[in-house]
XYZ file of N, CA and C in Angstrom:
195
model
N 3.134 -6.656 -3.991
C 2.084 -7.025 -2.761
C 0.802 -5.945 -2.951
N -0.134 -7.220 -3.002
C -0.839 -5.596 -3.540
C -1.953 -5.285 -2.840
N -2.870 -4.066 -3.049
C -3.705 -3.849 -0.759
C -3.922 -4.841 -0.695
N -4.339 -5.593 -1.583
C -5.201 -6.608 -0.363
C -4.412 -7.294 0.690
N -3.241 -7.767 -0.125
C -2.457 -8.720 0.839
C -2.029 -7.902 1.875
N -1.900 -6.478 1.815
C -0.447 -6.072 2.352
C -2.444 -5.594 3.302
N -3.453 -5.756 3.451
C -4.620 -5.490 4.073
C -4.934 -6.294 5.073
N -4.431 -7.033 4.803
C -4.918 -8.902 5.446
C -4.140 -9.487 6.146
N -2.447 -9.263 5.839
C -1.401 -9.216 6.477
C -1.230 -8.073 7.683
N -1.648 -7.065 7.818
C -1.618 -5.790 8.689
C -0.870 -6.327 9.377
N -1.694 -7.563 10.381
C -1.327 -7.693 11.566
C 0.344 -8.495 11.690
N 0.621 -9.041 10.508
C 1.875 -9.506 10.205
C 2.478 -8.373 10.341
N 2.879 -7.203 9.784
C 3.437 -5.986 8.872
C 3.345 -5.193 10.609
N 2.819 -4.425 10.977
C 2.529 -3.010 11.855
C 4.018 -3.056 12.510
N 3.972 -4.248 13.360
C 5.713 -3.912 14.327
C 7.190 -3.330 13.261
N 6.903 -3.934 12.324
C 7.615 -3.636 10.989
C 7.963 -1.993 10.292
N 6.393 -1.665 10.635
C 6.094 -0.572 10.523
C 6.081 0.636 10.997
N 5.763 0.406 12.799
C 6.216 1.175 13.920
C 7.117 1.168 14.455
N 8.335 -0.118 13.678
C 9.431 0.240 14.005
C 10.376 1.321 12.887
N 9.839 0.975 11.727
C 10.694 1.949 10.864
C 9.861 3.146 10.857
N 9.272 4.394 11.373
C 7.753 5.149 11.143
C 7.921 4.885 13.013
N 9.106 5.396 13.955
C 8.971 4.786 15.501
C 8.233 6.065 15.666
N 7.803 7.187 15.983
C 6.366 8.418 16.075
C 5.742 7.793 16.028
N 5.099 7.153 15.368
C 3.358 6.262 15.465
C 3.345 5.420 16.222
N 1.825 6.023 16.715
C 1.952 5.511 18.239
C 0.933 4.328 17.711
N 0.873 3.629 18.804
C -0.234 1.684 18.388
C -1.010 2.728 18.182
N -1.475 3.497 18.639
C -3.185 4.708 18.278
C -3.380 5.060 16.793
N -1.991 5.083 16.058
C -1.487 5.632 14.138
C -2.531 4.469 14.021
N -1.189 3.052 14.489
C -0.585 1.704 13.919
C -2.332 1.685 14.010
N -3.013 1.486 14.992
C -4.036 0.573 14.730
C -5.395 1.644 14.108
N -5.441 3.235 13.857
C -5.956 3.488 13.092
C -6.012 3.903 11.151
N -4.996 2.673 10.985
C -4.292 2.526 9.998
C -5.132 1.354 9.083
N -4.726 0.431 10.084
C -5.457 -0.871 9.809
C -5.349 -1.177 8.176
N -3.440 -1.810 8.386
C -4.042 -2.195 6.917
C -3.653 -0.692 5.429
N -4.204 -0.285 5.885
C -5.020 1.247 4.591
C -3.587 1.466 3.821
N -2.879 1.512 3.214
C -2.290 2.435 2.787
C -1.980 3.667 2.016
N -3.206 4.059 2.245
C -3.339 5.555 2.150
C -3.578 6.327 2.266
N -4.025 5.802 4.308
C -4.113 5.697 6.185
C -2.094 6.020 6.317
N -1.461 4.931 5.948
C -0.658 5.059 6.246
C 0.462 5.785 5.886
N 0.501 6.553 4.577
C 1.018 7.272 3.703
C 0.508 8.930 4.916
N -1.072 9.309 4.889
C -1.430 10.453 5.789
C -0.700 10.616 7.293
N -0.420 9.423 7.728
C -0.380 9.363 9.236
C 1.766 9.767 8.942
N 2.022 9.179 8.392
C 3.420 9.848 8.004
C 3.693 10.749 7.236
N 2.852 11.343 7.167
C 2.998 13.021 5.915
C 2.207 13.496 7.856
N 1.579 13.783 7.767
C 1.033 14.034 9.430
C 2.577 14.036 10.912
N 2.825 12.834 10.689
C 4.784 13.267 11.783
C 5.461 13.819 11.259
N 5.456 13.489 9.890
C 7.202 13.520 9.740
C 7.334 14.641 9.140
N 5.886 15.228 8.774
C 6.380 16.139 7.800
C 6.349 15.736 6.112
N 6.382 15.449 5.108
C 6.597 14.956 4.711
C 5.191 15.119 3.787
N 6.132 14.842 2.316
C 4.943 14.989 0.680
C 4.491 14.229 0.966
N 3.389 13.815 -0.105
C 2.046 12.817 -0.139
C 3.520 12.286 -1.199
N 4.165 12.414 -2.010
C 4.759 11.819 -3.219
C 5.684 11.167 -1.602
N 6.868 11.586 -1.510
C 7.028 11.279 -0.413
C 6.961 10.138 0.222
N 5.609 10.824 1.402
C 5.281 9.286 2.051
C 4.843 8.149 1.486
N 4.321 8.582 -0.130
C 4.156 7.100 -0.989
C 5.204 5.976 -1.907
N 6.582 7.009 -1.423
C 7.045 6.852 -1.895
C 8.602 5.605 -0.383
N 7.693 5.578 0.420
C 8.780 5.166 1.461
C 8.119 4.063 1.681
N 5.867 3.962 1.652
C 5.385 3.240 1.939
C 6.500 1.971 0.815
N 5.889 2.154 -0.996
C 5.974 1.290 -1.277
C 7.484 0.775 -0.980
N 8.298 1.958 -0.960
C 10.069 0.978 -0.760
C 9.739 -0.351 0.883
N 8.618 0.435 1.776
C 8.375 -0.709 3.027
C 7.408 -1.993 2.843
N 6.845 -1.437 1.805
C 5.976 -3.123 1.200
C 7.280 -3.931 0.309
N 7.810 -3.451 -0.245
C 8.737 -3.998 -1.778
C 9.783 -4.985 -0.591
N 10.042 -4.472 1.077
C 11.633 -5.149 1.269
C 10.387 -6.042 2.599
N 9.428 -6.655 2.183
C 8.293 -7.631 2.899
C 8.785 -8.562 2.907
């Protein structure tokens, strides 16, 4: 799935994202608004992960959709 598809379908995926990363608040999810890089940044900030770890988690999440 490319970035445009992910962003366009974010309203469908945001519940699954919040379920996977439970520390993300509704405000965090709203701020992401389907932007893959913002989601990676939120995961880095909330979970203390490296950029590479966050990117891999987001890629794995998108692949599972």
